[in-house]
Coordinates of C-alpha atoms and ligand atoms in Angstrom, one line a residue:
M1 CA 82.8 86.0 104.0
Q2 CA 82.4 88.7 101.3
N3 CA 81.6 91.6 103.7
K4 CA 84.8 93.5 102.9
K5 CA 84.4 93.1 99.2
V6 CA 80.8 94.3 99.2
A7 CA 81.7 97.3 101.4
S8 CA 84.6 98.3 99.2
I9 CA 82.3 98.2 96.1
L10 CA 79.7 100.4 97.8
H11 CA 82.4 102.8 99.0
R12 CA 83.7 103.0 95.4
V13 CA 80.1 103.9 94.2
A14 CA 80.0 106.6 96.8
D15 CA 83.3 108.0 95.6
Y16 CA 82.0 108.2 92.0
L17 CA 78.7 109.8 93.1
E18 CA 80.7 112.3 95.2
M19 CA 82.1 113.7 92.0
D20 CA 78.8 115.4 91.5
G21 CA 78.7 116.6 95.0
V22 CA 77.7 115.0 98.3
D23 CA 74.0 114.2 98.3
F24 CA 71.6 111.7 99.9
R25 CA 72.8 109.0 97.6
T26 CA 76.4 109.3 98.5
K27 CA 75.6 109.3 102.1
A28 CA 73.3 106.3 101.7
Y29 CA 76.1 104.2 100.0
R30 CA 78.7 105.3 102.6
R31 CA 76.4 104.4 105.4
A32 CA 75.5 101.0 104.0
A33 CA 79.2 100.3 103.3
H34 CA 80.0 101.3 106.9
T35 CA 77.3 99.0 108.3
I36 CA 78.7 96.1 106.3
E37 CA 82.4 96.6 107.0
T38 CA 81.7 96.6 110.8
L39 CA 79.2 93.7 110.7
S40 CA 80.4 90.6 112.7
V41 CA 78.2 88.2 110.8
D42 CA 78.4 87.0 107.2
I43 CA 76.4 89.3 104.8
E44 CA 75.7 86.4 102.6
N45 CA 73.8 84.6 105.3
I46 CA 71.7 87.7 106.0
S47 CA 71.0 88.0 102.3
K48 CA 69.9 84.4 102.1
E49 CA 67.6 84.9 105.0
G50 CA 66.1 87.9 103.2
K51 CA 67.0 90.2 106.1
L52 CA 69.3 92.7 104.4
E53 CA 66.8 95.5 104.9
E54 CA 66.8 95.0 108.6
L55 CA 70.4 96.3 108.8
P56 CA 70.8 99.9 109.7
G57 CA 71.1 102.2 106.7
I58 CA 70.2 99.5 104.1
G59 CA 67.0 100.1 102.2
K60 CA 65.4 98.3 99.3
H61 CA 67.5 99.9 96.6
I62 CA 70.9 99.1 98.2
A63 CA 69.7 95.7 99.3
E64 CA 69.2 94.8 95.6
K65 CA 72.7 96.1 94.8
I66 CA 74.2 94.0 97.5
E67 CA 72.3 90.9 96.2
E68 CA 73.7 91.6 92.7
I69 CA 77.3 91.7 94.1
L70 CA 76.8 88.5 96.0
D71 CA 75.3 86.8 92.9
T72 CA 77.5 88.0 90.2
G73 CA 80.7 89.2 92.0
K74 CA 80.3 92.7 90.6
L75 CA 77.9 95.7 90.3
Q76 CA 76.8 96.9 86.9
Y77 CA 76.0 100.3 88.3
L78 CA 79.7 100.7 89.4
E79 CA 80.8 99.5 85.9
D80 CA 78.6 102.1 84.3
L81 CA 80.1 104.8 86.5
K82 CA 83.6 103.7 85.7
D83 CA 82.7 103.9 81.9
E84 CA 81.5 107.4 82.5
Y85 CA 84.7 108.5 84.2
P86 CA 87.5 106.3 82.8
L87 CA 90.1 107.4 85.3
D88 CA 92.4 105.8 87.9
L89 CA 90.4 107.0 90.9
D90 CA 92.5 105.0 93.4
S91 CA 95.8 106.7 92.7
L92 CA 94.2 110.2 92.2
M93 CA 92.3 109.9 95.5
S94 CA 95.6 109.0 97.2
V95 CA 96.9 112.5 96.6
E96 CA 96.2 114.5 99.7
G97 CA 93.9 117.4 99.0
L98 CA 92.3 115.7 96.0
G99 CA 88.8 114.5 96.5
P100 CA 86.1 113.3 94.0
K101 CA 85.0 116.9 93.2
K102 CA 88.4 118.2 92.3
I103 CA 89.2 115.0 90.4
K104 CA 86.1 115.5 88.3
L105 CA 87.1 119.1 87.6
L106 CA 90.6 118.0 86.5
F107 CA 89.1 115.3 84.3
N108 CA 86.5 117.5 82.7
E109 CA 88.7 120.5 82.1
L110 CA 92.1 119.0 81.5
G111 CA 91.4 115.3 80.8
I112 CA 93.5 114.2 83.8
M113 CA 93.0 110.4 84.3
N114 CA 96.0 109.3 86.3
L115 CA 99.1 110.6 88.2
D116 CA 101.2 111.0 85.1
D117 CA 98.5 113.3 83.6
L118 CA 98.3 115.2 86.9
E119 CA 102.1 115.7 87.0
R120 CA 102.3 116.9 83.4
E121 CA 99.4 119.4 83.7
G122 CA 100.7 120.6 87.1
K123 CA 104.2 121.2 85.7
H124 CA 102.8 123.1 82.7
H125 CA 100.9 125.3 85.2
H126 CA 97.5 124.4 83.8
I127 CA 96.0 123.5 87.1
R128 CA 96.3 126.9 88.7
R129 CA 94.0 128.4 86.1
L130 CA 91.1 126.3 87.0
K131 CA 88.3 127.6 89.1
G132 CA 89.0 127.3 92.8
M133 CA 92.6 126.0 92.3
G134 CA 95.3 128.8 92.3
V135 CA 99.1 128.7 92.5
K136 CA 99.2 127.5 96.1
T137 CA 96.9 124.5 95.4
E138 CA 98.8 123.5 92.3
T139 CA 102.1 123.6 94.2
K140 CA 100.6 121.5 97.0
I141 CA 99.2 119.0 94.6
L142 CA 102.6 118.5 92.9
Q143 CA 104.2 118.0 96.3
N144 CA 101.6 115.5 97.5
L145 CA 101.7 113.7 94.2
E146 CA 105.3 112.8 94.8
F147 CA 104.4 111.3 98.1
A148 CA 101.3 109.4 96.7
R149 CA 103.5 107.9 94.0
K150 CA 105.8 106.3 96.5
S151 CA 102.9 104.6 98.2
T152 CA 100.8 103.5 95.2
G153 CA 100.8 99.7 94.8
R154 CA 101.1 99.2 98.5
E155 CA 98.2 98.8 100.9
L156 CA 97.9 99.4 104.6
L157 CA 98.6 96.4 106.8
G158 CA 95.4 97.2 108.7
K159 CA 93.4 96.8 105.5
V160 CA 95.0 93.6 104.3
L161 CA 95.6 91.6 107.4
S162 CA 92.1 90.4 107.9
L163 CA 91.7 89.6 104.2
A164 CA 94.9 87.5 104.3
Q165 CA 93.6 85.7 107.4
E166 CA 90.3 85.1 105.7
I167 CA 92.2 83.4 102.8
K168 CA 94.3 81.4 105.2
G169 CA 91.2 80.3 107.0
R170 CA 89.5 79.2 103.7
I171 CA 92.5 77.2 102.6
S172 CA 93.2 75.6 105.9
A173 CA 89.5 74.3 105.9
L174 CA 90.3 72.2 102.8
E175 CA 90.7 68.6 103.7
E176 CA 93.7 68.0 101.5
V177 CA 95.7 70.9 103.0
S178 CA 97.9 70.0 106.1
Q179 CA 99.6 73.4 106.6
V180 CA 99.0 76.9 105.5
E181 CA 100.7 80.2 106.5
I182 CA 100.8 83.8 105.4
A183 CA 104.4 84.7 104.7
G184 CA 106.0 87.9 103.3
S185 CA 105.7 91.4 104.7
I186 CA 102.3 90.6 106.3
R187 CA 103.9 88.0 108.5
R188 CA 106.6 90.5 109.4
R189 CA 103.7 93.0 110.1
K190 CA 105.2 95.7 108.0
E191 CA 103.1 98.8 107.9
T192 CA 102.3 98.6 104.2
V193 CA 102.0 95.5 102.1
G194 CA 102.8 94.9 98.4
D195 CA 101.1 91.5 98.0
I196 CA 99.8 88.5 99.9
D197 CA 102.1 85.4 100.0
V198 CA 100.4 82.1 100.9
L199 CA 102.4 78.9 101.5
T200 CA 100.8 75.5 101.8
V201 CA 101.5 71.8 102.2
T202 CA 99.2 69.5 100.3
D203 CA 99.3 66.2 98.4
H204 CA 96.7 67.6 95.9
P205 CA 98.2 70.8 94.6
N206 CA 95.8 71.0 91.6
H207 CA 92.8 70.9 93.8
V208 CA 94.2 73.7 95.9
M209 CA 95.1 75.8 92.9
D210 CA 91.6 75.4 91.5
F211 CA 90.1 76.4 94.8
F212 CA 92.5 79.4 95.2
T213 CA 91.9 80.8 91.7
Q214 CA 88.2 80.3 91.9
M215 CA 87.6 82.1 95.3
D216 CA 84.9 84.7 95.1
L217 CA 87.5 87.3 96.2
V218 CA 89.4 86.9 92.9
D219 CA 88.9 89.4 90.1
E220 CA 91.5 88.0 87.7
I221 CA 93.9 85.0 87.4
I222 CA 97.4 86.2 86.6
A223 CA 99.1 82.8 86.5
K224 CA 98.1 79.2 87.4
G225 CA 100.5 76.4 87.8
H226 CA 101.1 73.2 89.8
S227 CA 103.4 74.7 92.4
K228 CA 102.6 78.4 92.2
S229 CA 99.6 80.6 91.2
T230 CA 98.9 84.3 91.3
V231 CA 95.6 86.1 91.4
R232 CA 94.4 89.7 91.5
L233 CA 91.9 90.2 94.2
Y234 CA 88.8 92.5 94.2
N235 CA 90.7 95.3 95.9
G236 CA 93.5 95.3 93.3
M237 CA 95.9 93.4 95.5
D238 CA 97.8 90.4 94.2
A239 CA 98.0 87.1 96.1
D240 CA 100.5 84.3 95.5
I241 CA 100.1 80.7 96.6
R242 CA 103.0 78.2 96.7
V243 CA 103.0 74.5 97.5
F244 CA 105.7 72.8 99.4
K245 CA 106.4 69.3 100.9
E246 CA 105.9 68.9 104.6
E247 CA 109.6 68.3 105.1
D248 CA 110.5 71.6 103.4
F249 CA 107.9 73.8 105.0
G250 CA 110.2 75.5 107.6
S251 CA 112.9 76.6 105.1
A252 CA 110.2 77.7 102.6
L253 CA 108.4 79.7 105.3
L254 CA 111.7 81.3 106.4
Y255 CA 112.6 82.2 102.8
F256 CA 109.3 83.6 101.8
T257 CA 108.8 85.6 105.0
G258 CA 111.9 87.6 104.2
S259 CA 112.8 90.3 104.3
R260 CA 115.1 90.1 101.3
E261 CA 117.9 91.8 103.3
F262 CA 117.4 89.4 106.1
N263 CA 117.6 86.4 103.7
I264 CA 120.8 87.7 102.1
H265 CA 122.5 88.0 105.5
L266 CA 121.4 84.5 106.5
R267 CA 122.8 83.1 103.2
K268 CA 126.1 84.7 103.9
I269 CA 126.3 83.1 107.2
A270 CA 125.5 79.7 105.6
I271 CA 128.2 80.3 103.0
S272 CA 130.8 81.2 105.7
W273 CA 130.1 77.8 107.2
K274 CA 130.5 76.1 103.8
M275 CA 126.8 75.5 103.7
K276 CA 124.1 76.5 101.3
L277 CA 120.7 78.0 102.3
N278 CA 117.6 78.1 100.0
E279 CA 113.9 77.6 100.3
Y280 CA 114.4 73.8 100.4
G281 CA 116.7 73.8 103.4
V282 CA 120.3 74.2 104.7
F283 CA 122.6 71.9 102.8
Q284 CA 126.2 70.7 103.3
G285 CA 127.1 69.2 99.9
D286 CA 124.0 67.2 99.0
E287 CA 123.0 66.5 102.6
C288 CA 120.1 68.5 103.9
L289 CA 120.8 69.5 107.5
A290 CA 117.5 71.2 108.3
S291 CA 114.3 72.2 106.6
R292 CA 111.2 71.0 108.4
T293 CA 110.8 73.9 110.8
E294 CA 112.1 77.4 111.0
K295 CA 113.6 76.7 114.4
D296 CA 115.6 73.8 113.0
V297 CA 117.0 76.1 110.3
F298 CA 117.9 78.9 112.7
K299 CA 119.5 76.4 115.1
T300 CA 121.6 74.9 112.3
L301 CA 122.9 78.3 111.4
G302 CA 123.8 79.0 115.1
L303 CA 121.0 81.4 115.7
D304 CA 118.3 81.8 118.3
Y305 CA 114.8 81.9 116.9
I306 CA 114.1 85.3 115.4
T307 CA 110.4 86.4 115.5
P308 CA 109.1 87.5 112.0
E309 CA 108.6 91.1 113.1
L310 CA 112.3 91.5 113.7
R311 CA 113.5 90.1 110.3
E312 CA 114.7 93.3 108.7
N313 CA 118.5 92.9 109.0
T314 CA 118.8 95.8 111.4
G315 CA 120.9 94.0 114.0
E316 CA 118.6 91.1 115.0
I317 CA 120.9 88.5 113.4
E318 CA 123.9 89.6 115.4
A319 CA 121.8 89.7 118.5
A320 CA 120.6 86.1 117.8
Q321 CA 124.2 84.9 117.3
E322 CA 125.1 86.3 120.7
G323 CA 121.9 85.2 122.5
K324 CA 120.9 88.8 123.1
L325 CA 117.6 89.1 121.3
P326 CA 115.1 91.4 123.1
H327 CA 112.2 90.0 125.1
L328 CA 109.6 91.6 123.0
V329 CA 106.3 92.9 124.4
D330 CA 103.6 90.2 123.7
Y331 CA 100.3 90.7 122.0
N332 CA 98.4 89.9 125.2
D333 CA 100.6 92.0 127.5
I334 CA 98.3 95.0 127.0
K335 CA 96.1 95.6 130.1
G336 CA 94.2 98.6 128.8
D337 CA 93.7 101.2 126.2
L338 CA 94.5 104.9 127.1
H339 CA 93.3 106.8 124.0
L340 CA 89.6 106.4 123.1
H341 CA 86.9 108.6 121.7
T342 CA 83.1 108.4 122.4
N343 CA 80.0 110.2 121.2
W344 CA 80.9 113.0 123.5
S345 CA 83.2 114.2 120.7
D346 CA 83.6 112.5 117.3
G347 CA 83.3 108.9 118.4
K348 CA 80.4 106.6 117.4
N349 CA 79.8 104.8 120.7
S350 CA 78.9 105.8 124.2
I351 CA 81.3 105.6 127.2
N352 CA 79.4 102.6 128.4
Q353 CA 79.7 100.8 125.1
M354 CA 83.4 101.5 124.9
A355 CA 83.9 100.3 128.5
R356 CA 82.0 97.1 127.9
E357 CA 83.9 96.4 124.7
A358 CA 87.2 96.9 126.6
K359 CA 86.0 94.6 129.3
S360 CA 85.1 91.9 126.8
R361 CA 88.7 92.1 125.6
G362 CA 89.9 91.3 129.0
Y363 CA 91.3 94.8 129.8
D364 CA 91.7 96.0 133.4
Y365 CA 91.2 99.7 132.5
L366 CA 90.5 102.2 129.7
A367 CA 90.7 105.9 129.5
I368 CA 88.1 108.1 127.8
T369 CA 90.0 110.9 126.0
D370 CA 87.6 112.9 123.8
H371 CA 88.8 115.8 121.8
T372 CA 88.8 119.3 123.1
T373 CA 87.6 122.3 121.2
L374 CA 89.0 121.1 117.8
P375 CA 86.3 122.5 115.4
V376 CA 86.1 119.5 113.2
A377 CA 85.6 117.0 116.0
R378 CA 82.8 118.5 118.0
G379 CA 85.2 118.9 120.9
M380 CA 84.8 119.4 124.6
N381 CA 85.3 122.5 126.7
D382 CA 85.8 122.8 130.5
K383 CA 82.1 122.5 131.2
K384 CA 81.5 119.5 129.1
L385 CA 84.6 117.7 130.4
K386 CA 83.3 118.2 134.0
E387 CA 79.9 116.8 133.0
Q388 CA 81.7 113.8 131.4
M389 CA 83.7 113.2 134.6
S390 CA 80.5 112.8 136.6
E391 CA 79.1 110.5 133.9
I392 CA 82.3 108.4 134.2
D393 CA 81.9 108.2 138.0
K394 CA 78.4 107.0 137.5
I395 CA 79.3 104.3 135.0
N396 CA 82.3 103.2 137.1
S397 CA 79.9 102.5 139.9
Q398 CA 77.8 100.4 137.7
I399 CA 80.4 98.2 136.0
D400 CA 82.7 95.6 137.6
D401 CA 86.1 94.3 136.8
I402 CA 87.2 97.3 134.7
T403 CA 88.1 100.9 135.6
I404 CA 87.3 103.8 133.4
L405 CA 89.9 106.6 133.7
K406 CA 89.1 110.2 133.0
G407 CA 91.2 111.7 130.3
S408 CA 91.2 114.2 127.5
E409 CA 93.0 114.6 124.2
V410 CA 93.9 118.2 124.4
N411 CA 94.8 120.4 121.4
L412 CA 98.1 122.2 121.3
D413 CA 97.8 125.7 119.7
S414 CA 100.7 126.8 117.5
Q415 CA 102.8 127.7 120.6
G416 CA 102.0 124.5 122.4
N417 CA 99.5 125.9 124.9
L418 CA 96.5 123.7 126.0
D419 CA 92.9 124.7 125.4
I420 CA 91.5 123.5 128.8
S421 CA 92.0 125.3 132.0
E422 CA 94.4 124.0 134.7
D423 CA 91.9 123.3 137.4
V424 CA 90.0 121.0 135.0
L425 CA 93.2 119.3 133.9
E426 CA 94.1 118.8 137.5
E427 CA 91.0 116.7 138.0
L428 CA 91.7 114.3 135.1
D429 CA 93.5 111.0 135.5
L430 CA 95.5 111.6 132.3
V431 CA 96.0 114.2 129.7
I432 CA 97.1 113.5 126.2
A433 CA 98.5 116.4 124.2
A434 CA 98.1 116.4 120.4
V435 CA 98.8 118.5 117.4
H436 CA 95.7 118.6 115.2
Y437 CA 96.3 121.8 113.1
D438 CA 99.1 124.0 111.8
F439 CA 101.1 121.0 110.7
R440 CA 103.5 122.8 108.4
Q441 CA 105.5 124.8 110.9
E442 CA 109.2 125.0 110.6
P443 CA 111.1 122.4 112.6
E444 CA 112.4 124.8 115.3
K445 CA 108.8 126.1 115.8
M446 CA 107.3 122.6 115.9
N447 CA 110.0 121.4 118.3
M448 CA 109.3 124.4 120.5
R449 CA 105.6 123.9 120.4
I450 CA 105.9 120.2 121.4
S451 CA 108.6 121.0 124.0
N452 CA 106.2 123.4 125.7
A453 CA 103.6 120.7 125.8
L454 CA 106.0 118.1 127.3
E455 CA 107.0 120.6 129.9
N456 CA 103.5 121.2 131.0
E457 CA 103.1 119.4 134.3
Y458 CA 99.6 118.1 133.4
V459 CA 100.5 116.4 130.2
N460 CA 101.2 112.7 130.5
I461 CA 101.2 111.5 126.9
L462 CA 102.1 112.9 123.5
A463 CA 99.7 111.4 120.9
H464 CA 100.8 110.3 117.4
P465 CA 104.1 112.2 117.9
T466 CA 105.1 112.7 114.2
G467 CA 101.7 113.3 112.7
R468 CA 102.2 111.2 109.6
K469 CA 99.4 109.5 107.8
L470 CA 100.4 106.6 105.7
K471 CA 99.7 107.1 102.0
E472 CA 98.3 110.6 102.9
R473 CA 100.5 113.0 104.7
Q474 CA 104.2 113.3 105.7
A475 CA 105.3 113.6 109.3
Y476 CA 105.8 117.2 110.6
K477 CA 109.2 118.6 110.2
L478 CA 110.6 117.8 113.6
D479 CA 114.0 117.0 115.2
L480 CA 113.3 113.6 116.8
E481 CA 116.5 113.4 118.8
Q482 CA 115.4 116.6 120.5
L483 CA 111.9 115.3 121.1
F484 CA 113.1 112.0 122.6
Q485 CA 115.6 113.9 124.8
K486 CA 112.9 116.2 126.1
A487 CA 110.4 113.3 126.6
T488 CA 112.9 111.5 128.9
E489 CA 113.7 114.7 130.8
T490 CA 110.0 115.5 131.4
G491 CA 108.9 111.9 131.8
T492 CA 106.3 112.3 129.1
V493 CA 105.1 109.1 127.6
L494 CA 105.2 108.8 123.8
E495 CA 102.4 107.1 122.0
V496 CA 102.5 104.2 119.5
N497 CA 99.2 105.0 117.9
S498 CA 97.6 101.8 116.4
S499 CA 95.3 103.4 113.9
P500 CA 96.1 101.6 110.6
K501 CA 96.8 104.9 108.8
R502 CA 99.0 106.3 111.6
L503 CA 101.2 103.6 113.3
D504 CA 103.0 106.6 114.9
L505 CA 105.6 106.4 116.3
K506 CA 106.6 104.0 113.6
D507 CA 108.9 101.0 114.1
I508 CA 112.3 102.6 113.7
H509 CA 111.2 105.6 115.8
V510 CA 110.0 103.2 118.5
K511 CA 113.5 101.8 118.6
M512 CA 115.2 105.2 118.7
A513 CA 112.8 106.3 121.5
A514 CA 113.4 103.2 123.6
E515 CA 117.1 103.6 123.2
H516 CA 116.8 107.1 124.6
G517 CA 114.9 105.6 127.5
C518 CA 111.5 107.0 126.7
Q519 CA 108.4 105.4 128.1
L520 CA 105.8 104.3 125.5
V521 CA 102.1 103.6 125.5
V522 CA 100.3 101.5 122.8
N523 CA 96.9 103.1 122.2
T524 CA 94.2 102.6 119.5
D525 CA 92.7 106.1 119.3
A526 CA 89.5 104.2 118.7
H527 CA 86.4 106.1 117.4
N528 CA 84.1 103.1 117.8
I529 CA 84.0 99.7 119.5
H530 CA 85.5 98.0 116.4
D531 CA 88.6 100.1 116.4
L532 CA 89.7 98.5 119.7
K533 CA 91.0 95.5 117.8
N534 CA 93.6 97.6 116.0
I535 CA 95.7 97.3 119.2
K536 CA 97.5 94.4 117.5
L537 CA 98.8 96.7 114.8
G538 CA 100.3 99.0 117.5
V539 CA 101.8 96.1 119.4
A540 CA 103.3 94.8 116.1
T541 CA 104.8 98.2 115.5
A542 CA 106.3 98.2 119.0
R543 CA 107.7 94.7 118.4
R544 CA 109.2 95.8 115.1
G545 CA 110.8 98.6 117.1
W546 CA 112.3 96.0 119.6
A547 CA 110.1 97.3 122.4
E548 CA 109.9 95.2 125.6
K549 CA 107.1 95.0 128.1
K550 CA 109.0 97.2 130.5
D551 CA 109.0 100.0 127.9
I552 CA 105.3 100.2 127.7
I553 CA 103.2 101.7 130.5
N554 CA 99.8 100.1 129.6
T555 CA 101.3 96.6 130.3
L556 CA 101.2 97.7 134.0
P557 CA 98.5 96.8 136.4
L558 CA 96.2 99.7 137.3
K559 CA 97.9 100.7 140.6
K560 CA 101.3 100.9 139.0
L561 CA 99.9 102.7 136.0
L562 CA 98.3 105.4 138.2
K563 CA 101.7 105.9 139.9
V564 CA 103.3 106.6 136.5
L565 CA 100.4 109.0 135.6
E566 CA 100.7 110.9 138.9
Ligands
DGT1 P1 106.0 93.2 99.8 O1 105.2 92.1 99.2 O2 106.5 94.2 98.9 O3 105.2 93.9 100.9 O4 107.2 92.6 100.5 P2 107.6 91.1 100.8 O5 108.7 91.1 101.7 O6 106.4 90.3 101.1 O7 108.2 90.7 99.4 P3 107.8 89.6 98.2 O8 106.3 89.4 98.3 O9 108.3 90.2 97.0 O10 108.5 88.3 98.6 C1 108.3 87.6 99.8 C2 109.6 87.2 100.4 O11 110.2 86.3 99.6 C3 110.6 88.3 100.6 O12 110.4 89.0 101.8 C4 111.9 87.6 100.6 C5 111.6 86.4 99.7 N1 112.2 86.7 98.3 C6 111.4 86.8 97.2 N2 112.3 87.0 96.2 C7 113.5 87.0 96.6 C8 114.8 87.1 96.0 O13 115.0 87.3 94.8 N3 115.9 87.1 96.9 C9 115.7 86.9 98.2 N4 116.8 86.8 98.9 N5 114.6 86.7 98.8 C10 113.5 86.8 98.0
CA2 CA1 104.5 90.1 99.8
CA3 CA1 104.9 87.9 96.6

């Protein structure tokens, strides 16, 4: 399936077009890209049937472009745009506050093509002189650049996971392949990913290498050998493939899943027992004691099986030695999603559509929590919320086997007051509090603001508690110890937001919060029906933070959940 690749090329065209300002063309490319990335069928099949133009937002012009991508693997129009603006758009766009328009200005006026140029011109104070920039903007750009640097070269797990699974699927469909797994940081479900690591077992390595390096997802072959090959994919990400023998697959999988620190600790344990551990097995002298499965290797080293999400050497090895590993929340323990947006605010789908999607996932409940008066998100006021509550009553009476709860994601002003009146809050099943503006307060102020919200008797959940956005924005300055303390005192539930860019609380904060005794909820913050599947990213984050089922309120059946929300 090339849907993701086609969508990413169309998005990139839109980025370039946006340099000259947003117009109908930019919007058309964005819309087409969006249609394709959320399509559940293969775009290639639709193209073969000549039905591209039947898709929403795809006209004759863009249909031709899509056919060209499917035929040739690239788009000449995009190549021409790249020639016109020979700059590293990816890294420049990753700096918060820099969009296509500013990037064009910086390129035209100062010749800035990449982050190094940007830093140099910023430090020489050349940026502040440009029209619409100023000292404040220049300072902010320099600060955000630092942050963007750290995250370049890594991609969001939520963006890479399905691509990795696609590659795994294609390889496992080959007759000569008996095993294939994705290893590395993706298997550990780390929030960002450096590259894709594929491990296989096959008797015909050369066939598999040919197949791997010739996939239509590949832009460039970096290295091709008999036991290992590396390619660069269309999105700039590298993928490795390695071939092993059936009897070594367990130790290879263990080794290439990492993390590095985890591996080092395991090797030390092996050495302390006068053994040797590498990707081919655990050895005593020349004798191989275990290598076929990961379980065998763990057992030989005196350890309980450690799930990949925990393999970061943060105490899990000691726990496995003592038989004290946590009973992690499972991916199918989640009984409902408690943070969802609809077309009543800035979501794409109706309440009914969201409810049916949740039902098809097997959930017992969901909560509709549209934004309040936040200007950018077409928010709700008291009156609209009341209307929505009646609408939910109506839909609840028409749908079986799932319950729609009435909620709201209420904004906190800079003091932590809510922007909905108490008698309306009273009627809701749950209230989520969230910071959506004034991010840059001093820590004392921010803590006070959030404390006020947690102390509010109507607030059940604090959404995305630290406000970070991966590759985009740092967390608020906030004393987390104080926050976790206050959350336990007030019984406010802290969210693990599953949105690929947020994953907030993040893994280590989940662990801290749970150690403080905080209650957690894993939500998607979905803005359309497709976002509901992001729940697996939130559960992965909770698991990486050692969270158990008992720590997470939306693993509870409805009746018990309502008790918690009382
Ligand atoms: P990434 O790709 O940066 O997101 O992170 P990983 O963990 O996937 O790292 P990667 O792709 O460089 O290597 C995959 C795994 O292979 C890594 O987690 C541990 C193992 N590994 C690779 N090289 C070494 C090494 O030199 N020493 C040890 N102990 N392990 C290694
Ligand atoms: Ca990797
Ligand atoms: Ca690698």
